[in-house]
Structures are given as structure tokens and as C-alpha cells.
């Protein structure tokens, strides 16, 4: 193990109040077995999966209940045994609507589907590892939910020399990546080596923000004398963005429209890496994800290793319920998460947090006109000029917005966070991206 | 905006200390007239009231700081109305005005009421006479009523030579013990406010440093080239409204560039223009800070455009 000497700082970024301490020291807990789960067929980016069970079917724990619908799609499994009660469109915590399989969970576990057998990854080939990752339904746990098997198969002519395990977790409040690094560091180190073997990389670097000293210590102990490196990154939002962690660790810049593989890098979230270890060593598909439930409306903020399909109210109940009625509910982190209009929804593989805030801590602002202070320009980690883009969007000049590279925006929200006039900068970018994106697709 | 008002308090105190109650009268008049103009013009235009953003208070204070102590308050009120109604609200209000409203108000007054705006009361402050080390004969009114800058420009024209800045003179000018507009004389008070704004991250160092730095560089070159007639660097830094302009007027966010490189360019151009007006321009104005900032205000969209950042991942390897 060695610590990286040189970290390449990216330009821009912000330092919001982390609120990490509220749950950083709380160990991961399992959720009490729910009576019912609703497993969405849209656990990922890409085509929703196709249910492969029927209403009334008995399902075993870890049984596949949804098949991948194409390459950029994923298999879905059930975390519990039970009976399929219904298959109907449903929303999710991340507000994606798709067919969902509702299962009445057996009070006692009634058997496990063991069709995925453990694999000795040390002798496995690239194809065997990728096939297992695909069969286990592993998708990026960082938020986007991109099917991991696709990432492990770089396009022809591209080779990967550096595997980066993303433990930056720059979003405030969340510890769903921090806790696995503390508690399951060995699994993360194993998974990192599996990925390195799969893609034939020479380096493995674990990137962790410096506000997680316990995780850094645990990871360095897990790696021991192994040839893994740890990059202690300055805590600066959005350090966990794929392009930014690549830059911080390697100094390489992923050009617009290019992939990490184009600069020889592969980035995987820490929980994705744990899922890979479980899938190979134990033959367990991706049915659990870690998440933080917090915010000032929650009685006992906590970290859970929660089964996918678990309903949000069950998770709230496991965290002691509401201390005060919330005014705002967010799935994910406060910076990039989405507001949940309805709480009767299940979590998915991409749900990194459930945050509930009281009216007292939710600030609602009217937006003023841009005074040209330029803070958004200093904050944008993509080097954009949000103030100018925003004014172009207001003037309906989308050609100018496109020229100002609005399509490069990944909606991290740093600009809106620093704007003293509280302008809806991210919303303007989203609007421009949606319209310009539709035009680009129509042109093709 | 509250931070800017806080930052202007030291200069406000200094103005009353050096110029007495008449300074306070001008300041109150300008603030009241600006806020009233803002309120009334928004109402007439059927737009929501914006007096709560306090920007009119800032404009009022800054305009007052740019007025000579004996200006009739009525004229100050007229200038305030021009600043808010014509220079700001006609363009759409805060954020849309191309020119700094306070400076527009000052220049409006300067051009419309030149006499009243250039009458400086004689007093015990550092005036023209203190700068004169030789008994060069000059018209008596130049000695008693000119600001140091006015005297310098007039003196140079009249062929007077050998100006000297003794340390004590330097110190008195730094404190603000000189003739001039009520809020601009105390470099110390303005510096305190400017540093506060930087500490609060309201403004960056770029414009003030580039502005003051380029004035110093220009003055230093001039002094080396023509030591007989050029004023010392310290004189150019401490005289006139350089500090007030560099820390509070040129840094007006609405009317200055948003890009880091643009702010440096803007500051340097302001400094060079200031010195050109102070030393070469043949007009009757001895001070160039206001004009240089207003001229550069007009270039802001262009400067922004040519200093756009290269986005991350757009071939910046």
C-alpha cells in the first residue's frame, strides 16, 4: 500500500457544510425483514428489465425476477423469498417509473436460489468475470446506475491501466460509501483486484476524501502490503464526479464526448466493488445497497444495508420515524438528489440516501436578477459560465447556450449553491439540455 | 449588499471626521434620494419594489463619497435621481445597468454643474501649498482651493517643478487629511473597507490590485522618465479617488467582468486610462478615476467575451 504523493486539484468546486458527523460513526444495520417489497425493473440507466416471473409465482431468495433488455440494461433479483403479488408500473425513490414486481415476503426465509456458484476470481478469465457481473445484475451504485459489465468491457482499441475505486463521497450527509470502507475494507480491496484482473490494469487506486480518516485507515490496513494505492483527496464537492476523480488521481482529462476508457481509466463506486466481490466469492447477486437516512426530520439518522425494493416508509420506521414532519424529502444527496413527491415508493440500486428536512431547515428563495458577481464561474467544476448560459436560456437563445457548452453540465449544482441571487441556474441548464438534446437526437 | 455598506462605514466615519456635519448631510441626502428614486421609479413602471436589496443605499453612499463637501444638497439629490432612474432603472434595474450608477450620477453632476462640483473649500488640510517646496509663483486661488491633483496638473502646466512627498505628507494623505471629495480622501478607511470585502469574499483582489498596480507602474515609469515634472508614485496612489474607485467602484459586480482574466484586464485598463487622463489628457479634469471606470464599463461585455474560460474537457489536456 502506498499513498499517492501528488493529487491534481481540479478547478472550481465548492465546500458545502458536510453534515457527515451525524451518521459517520454509525455502523451499517440490516433492515428488519419487510412484509412486502416492490422491486422496480428500472434499477439502472438504460432499458428497463423485463419481468421473468408471473403473478402468483413463488420466488426464492436471490432468484432472478427480471431479465436484461439489451446490452445497456441489467438483470434484477429478489432479496427475499416470497410470492409475487402483482406486476404493475410504479415509481421509485429516484422517481423513475417502470414495471415493478411486488412480492409478499415470507416471514421466514423459505429457501435460496443458488444458481450463481462462487467463482475463484484469481483464475477467472475476463469473460467469466464480466459474465458473472452481468448475471448478478451489478450496476453503478454511485448514482447513475450504469451497468457495470459494460464498463468492464472497454471498446476495442482502448486499454485500461488504472482502476479507480471511488470512495470520495462528496455529497453532504451521506455515509453509504464511507461505512463499507470502514466495515468491509477487505471486500473492497478484493473487488478492486477482481476488476484489475478483469480489465488487465496495472494500478488500483482507492480515492477517498480527507474527511474520512477512519475509512482511509481501514482501507490502508486492508490493502496491507498489497500493491494498491490510496489517494487522499481534498474534500471539495464534486470530487466524486467520475471525470474529476480521474483528473485528481491521474492528472488526465476526459475530453468532452469521450469515455474514461479513452484515458485508460475505469472508475467504480465502493459499493459496486463490494457487490462484485459478493457476486464472485459468494455467488450473491446485487440485491443490497448501503444508504444513509438522515436530515433533521429523522429521529435516529442511520446507515442501512437495505434490500432493493424496500419501501421508503419501512426504512423511515427503522430509523425511528420522523422527529418532526418533514417539509422536503430527497432521494440521494442534497446536491444532486431528487425530491420525492411521494414516499410510498421503493428504493433501487442507485439510492444512496434518503434525506428528510423540516420546514425550519428548508430555505425557499425567490430568485433575483444576475448581478454578474461571477461566483458561479469560479464554482463550476466543468469550467462553464453558468451566468451567461442562464441569461442565454432566459432570452431563449439556445444556440448561444449550446456554444457556451451547456451540454457539458452534469448538474452538480455548485453554481446554484453559490449564487447570491438564488438564480435557478441548474434548472436553466436542464431546460437547455433537454431541448438541445432533443434537437440533436432528431438531427441524427 | 449589507457587506458593502459595512465596508463603507470606515470611509463614512472618515468623511465626517475630516469634513464635518456637511458630509453627513450630503450622505443622508444621497441615500434618501436614491432609495426614494428606486421606490418611485419601480412603482411608476409597475415593477416589484427592490429597495429591500439595499443596492440603492450603496449607490447613494458611493455617490455622496464622490461629491465635494460644499455641494448644495439639492444638487446631490438631483444627481441621485439621475443615478437611479436614468443609469439604473431605465436599463431594467439591478443587474442590467451597463454603467456604475453612482459614477454616472457623479459625471452627470460634473458636466451639468461644473462650477459647484469643482469648488473646494480652503482649509487646514494638505492642499496645494504643502506640495510646493520651492517658491514657484502660482495664482493664489490655485494654492488655496485646488485639490492636490488639480494643483499638480495646473502646476505642471504652469511650469512649476520640484514637488516632493515627505513621509509626513504621505502619512497625512494616507489618513485622508487632504482636500477632495468627502469619501475619497482617506485611503486608510477605504483600504480597511476593501480588505473587509475581500475577507468576506464579496470582491476578489484582481480588480483593485490590477488597478492600483497599473497606476503605480505608470507613475513609476513617468517619474523615471521625467523626474523634474512627474509627481512621485506615492502621490498618484494617495491623491484623488484611486482607492475608492479601485475598491468600491471598479469592483461593482454588475459593471465589471465576470471572468478572472477579464477582471485583471479591466483593472489594468482602468489604471492606464486614469493615468492618461491625470497626466496627458488636455481636458480640464485633473482626476481620471471616474472616467476611466465608466469607459471600461462599456467594454465589459467585450472583455467577458474574449476571456471566456476553456471548459474542462475541451482540449485542455
PDB file of N, CA and C in Angstrom, chain A residues 388-426:
ATOM      1  N   UNK A 388     -23.800  33.279 -17.848  1.00  0.00           N
ATOM      2  CA  UNK A 388     -24.073  33.605 -19.248  1.00  0.00           C
ATOM      3  C   UNK A 388     -25.045  32.609 -19.867  1.00  0.00           C
ATOM      4  N   UNK A 389     -24.868  31.328 -19.514  1.00  0.00           N
ATOM      5  CA  UNK A 389     -25.780  30.318 -20.058  1.00  0.00           C
ATOM      6  C   UNK A 389     -27.200  30.622 -19.598  1.00  0.00           C
ATOM      7  N   UNK A 390     -27.317  30.957 -18.322  1.00  0.00           N
ATOM      8  CA  UNK A 390     -28.628  31.220 -17.751  1.00  0.00           C
ATOM      9  C   UNK A 390     -29.309  32.391 -18.455  1.00  0.00           C
ATOM     10  N   UNK A 391     -28.528  33.433 -18.744  1.00  0.00           N
ATOM     11  CA  UNK A 391     -29.122  34.584 -19.431  1.00  0.00           C
ATOM     12  C   UNK A 391     -29.478  34.240 -20.870  1.00  0.00           C
ATOM     13  N   UNK A 392     -28.672  33.376 -21.485  1.00  0.00           N
ATOM     14  CA  UNK A 392     -28.994  32.941 -22.849  1.00  0.00           C
ATOM     15  C   UNK A 392     -30.298  32.140 -22.843  1.00  0.00           C
ATOM     16  N   UNK A 393     -30.465  31.289 -21.825  1.00  0.00           N
ATOM     17  CA  UNK A 393     -31.688  30.481 -21.756  1.00  0.00           C
ATOM     18  C   UNK A 393     -32.893  31.382 -21.523  1.00  0.00           C
ATOM     19  N   UNK A 394     -32.725  32.378 -20.637  1.00  0.00           N
ATOM     20  CA  UNK A 394     -33.840  33.297 -20.382  1.00  0.00           C
ATOM     21  C   UNK A 394     -34.224  34.052 -21.650  1.00  0.00           C
ATOM     22  N   UNK A 395     -33.232  34.343 -22.485  1.00  0.00           N
ATOM     23  CA  UNK A 395     -33.502  35.063 -23.730  1.00  0.00           C
ATOM     24  C   UNK A 395     -33.882  34.093 -24.848  1.00  0.00           C
ATOM     25  N   UNK A 396     -34.010  32.808 -24.489  1.00  0.00           N
ATOM     26  CA  UNK A 396     -34.371  31.778 -25.458  1.00  0.00           C
ATOM     27  C   UNK A 396     -33.345  31.618 -26.573  1.00  0.00           C
ATOM     28  N   UNK A 397     -32.105  32.001 -26.275  1.00  0.00           N
ATOM     29  CA  UNK A 397     -31.044  31.879 -27.277  1.00  0.00           C
ATOM     30  C   UNK A 397     -30.302  30.561 -27.026  1.00  0.00           C
ATOM     31  N   UNK A 398     -30.924  29.462 -27.448  1.00  0.00           N
ATOM     32  CA  UNK A 398     -30.336  28.157 -27.150  1.00  0.00           C
ATOM     33  C   UNK A 398     -29.087  27.895 -27.975  1.00  0.00           C
ATOM     34  N   UNK A 399     -28.980  28.564 -29.124  1.00  0.00           N
ATOM     35  CA  UNK A 399     -27.758  28.409 -29.920  1.00  0.00           C
ATOM     36  C   UNK A 399     -26.559  28.914 -29.127  1.00  0.00           C
ATOM     37  N   UNK A 400     -26.761  30.048 -28.430  1.00  0.00           N
ATOM     38  CA  UNK A 400     -25.674  30.585 -27.605  1.00  0.00           C
ATOM     39  C   UNK A 400     -25.394  29.656 -26.423  1.00  0.00           C
ATOM     40  N   UNK A 401     -26.458  29.150 -25.820  1.00  0.00           N
ATOM     41  CA  UNK A 401     -26.276  28.221 -24.687  1.00  0.00           C
ATOM     42  C   UNK A 401     -25.466  27.005 -25.127  1.00  0.00           C
ATOM     43  N   UNK A 402     -25.728  26.517 -26.324  1.00  0.00           N
ATOM     44  CA  UNK A 402     -25.006  25.354 -26.824  1.00  0.00           C
ATOM     45  C   UNK A 402     -23.538  25.712 -27.068  1.00  0.00           C
ATOM     46  N   UNK A 403     -23.333  26.907 -27.607  1.00  0.00           N
ATOM     47  CA  UNK A 403     -21.972  27.376 -27.860  1.00  0.00           C
ATOM     48  C   UNK A 403     -21.212  27.538 -26.538  1.00  0.00           C
ATOM     49  N   UNK A 404     -21.922  27.890 -25.480  1.00  0.00           N
ATOM     50  CA  UNK A 404     -21.300  28.034 -24.158  1.00  0.00           C
ATOM     51  C   UNK A 404     -21.159  26.679 -23.470  1.00  0.00           C
ATOM     52  N   UNK A 405     -21.418  25.608 -24.215  1.00  0.00           N
ATOM     53  CA  UNK A 405     -21.182  24.227 -23.766  1.00  0.00           C
ATOM     54  C   UNK A 405     -22.095  23.794 -22.628  1.00  0.00           C
ATOM     55  N   UNK A 406     -23.341  24.227 -22.696  1.00  0.00           N
ATOM     56  CA  UNK A 406     -24.282  23.814 -21.651  1.00  0.00           C
ATOM     57  C   UNK A 406     -24.403  22.293 -21.604  1.00  0.00           C
ATOM     58  N   UNK A 407     -24.157  21.617 -22.741  1.00  0.00           N
ATOM     59  CA  UNK A 407     -24.292  20.158 -22.754  1.00  0.00           C
ATOM     60  C   UNK A 407     -23.221  19.478 -21.899  1.00  0.00           C
ATOM     61  N   UNK A 408     -22.151  20.196 -21.534  1.00  0.00           N
ATOM     62  CA  UNK A 408     -21.112  19.613 -20.681  1.00  0.00           C
ATOM     63  C   UNK A 408     -21.526  19.595 -19.203  1.00  0.00           C
ATOM     64  N   UNK A 409     -22.589  20.319 -18.889  1.00  0.00           N
ATOM     65  CA  UNK A 409     -23.032  20.425 -17.488  1.00  0.00           C
ATOM     66  C   UNK A 409     -23.559  19.085 -17.004  1.00  0.00           C
ATOM     67  N   UNK A 410     -23.093  18.644 -15.821  1.00  0.00           N
ATOM     68  CA  UNK A 410     -23.655  17.403 -15.286  1.00  0.00           C
ATOM     69  C   UNK A 410     -24.514  17.666 -14.056  1.00  0.00           C
ATOM     70  N   UNK A 411     -24.925  18.902 -13.930  1.00  0.00           N
ATOM     71  CA  UNK A 411     -25.949  19.290 -12.953  1.00  0.00           C
ATOM     72  C   UNK A 411     -25.530  19.033 -11.511  1.00  0.00           C
ATOM     73  N   UNK A 412     -24.278  19.362 -11.190  1.00  0.00           N
ATOM     74  CA  UNK A 412     -23.795  19.149  -9.829  1.00  0.00           C
ATOM     75  C   UNK A 412     -24.368  20.177  -8.859  1.00  0.00           C
ATOM     76  N   UNK A 413     -24.825  21.328  -9.396  1.00  0.00           N
ATOM     77  CA  UNK A 413     -25.474  22.311  -8.539  1.00  0.00           C
ATOM     78  C   UNK A 413     -24.541  23.275  -7.827  1.00  0.00           C
ATOM     79  N   UNK A 414     -23.238  23.218  -8.111  1.00  0.00           N
ATOM     80  CA  UNK A 414     -22.300  24.122  -7.435  1.00  0.00           C
ATOM     81  C   UNK A 414     -22.631  25.588  -7.728  1.00  0.00           C
ATOM     82  N   UNK A 415     -23.028  25.866  -8.976  1.00  0.00           N
ATOM     83  CA  UNK A 415     -23.321  27.247  -9.377  1.00  0.00           C
ATOM     84  C   UNK A 415     -24.491  27.802  -8.572  1.00  0.00           C
ATOM     85  N   UNK A 416     -25.566  27.006  -8.501  1.00  0.00           N
ATOM     86  CA  UNK A 416     -26.748  27.476  -7.790  1.00  0.00           C
ATOM     87  C   UNK A 416     -26.455  27.611  -6.299  1.00  0.00           C
ATOM     88  N   UNK A 417     -25.565  26.742  -5.788  1.00  0.00           N
ATOM     89  CA  UNK A 417     -25.225  26.782  -4.368  1.00  0.00           C
ATOM     90  C   UNK A 417     -24.576  28.118  -3.995  1.00  0.00           C
ATOM     91  N   UNK A 418     -23.731  28.652  -4.883  1.00  0.00           N
ATOM     92  CA  UNK A 418     -23.010  29.886  -4.534  1.00  0.00           C
ATOM     93  C   UNK A 418     -23.723  31.152  -5.001  1.00  0.00           C
ATOM     94  N   UNK A 419     -24.778  31.019  -5.810  1.00  0.00           N
ATOM     95  CA  UNK A 419     -25.398  32.216  -6.399  1.00  0.00           C
ATOM     96  C   UNK A 419     -26.067  33.086  -5.333  1.00  0.00           C
ATOM     97  N   UNK A 420     -25.600  34.332  -5.143  1.00  0.00           N
ATOM     98  CA  UNK A 420     -26.211  35.174  -4.113  1.00  0.00           C
ATOM     99  C   UNK A 420     -27.618  35.632  -4.502  1.00  0.00           C
ATOM    100  N   UNK A 421     -27.929  35.580  -5.794  1.00  0.00           N
ATOM    101  CA  UNK A 421     -29.273  35.990  -6.227  1.00  0.00           C
ATOM    102  C   UNK A 421     -30.221  34.793  -6.282  1.00  0.00           C
ATOM    103  N   UNK A 422     -29.718  33.606  -5.875  1.00  0.00           N
ATOM    104  CA  UNK A 422     -30.530  32.382  -5.867  1.00  0.00           C
ATOM    105  C   UNK A 422     -31.183  32.127  -7.206  1.00  0.00           C
ATOM    106  N   UNK A 423     -30.426  32.320  -8.264  1.00  0.00           N
ATOM    107  CA  UNK A 423     -30.993  32.081  -9.596  1.00  0.00           C
ATOM    108  C   UNK A 423     -31.103  30.580  -9.864  1.00  0.00           C
ATOM    109  N   UNK A 424     -32.127  30.193 -10.608  1.00  0.00           N
ATOM    110  CA  UNK A 424     -32.321  28.755 -10.891  1.00  0.00           C
ATOM    111  C   UNK A 424     -31.374  28.294 -11.999  1.00  0.00           C
ATOM    112  N   UNK A 425     -30.085  28.342 -11.708  1.00  0.00           N
ATOM    113  CA  UNK A 425     -29.081  28.086 -12.747  1.00  0.00           C
ATOM    114  C   UNK A 425     -29.141  26.649 -13.251  1.00  0.00           C
ATOM    115  N   UNK A 426     -29.302  25.693 -12.310  1.00  0.00           N
ATOM    116  CA  UNK A 426     -29.338  24.288 -12.745  1.00  0.00           C
ATOM    117  C   UNK A 426     -30.592  24.034 -13.580  1.00  0.00           C
TER     118      UNK A 426
END
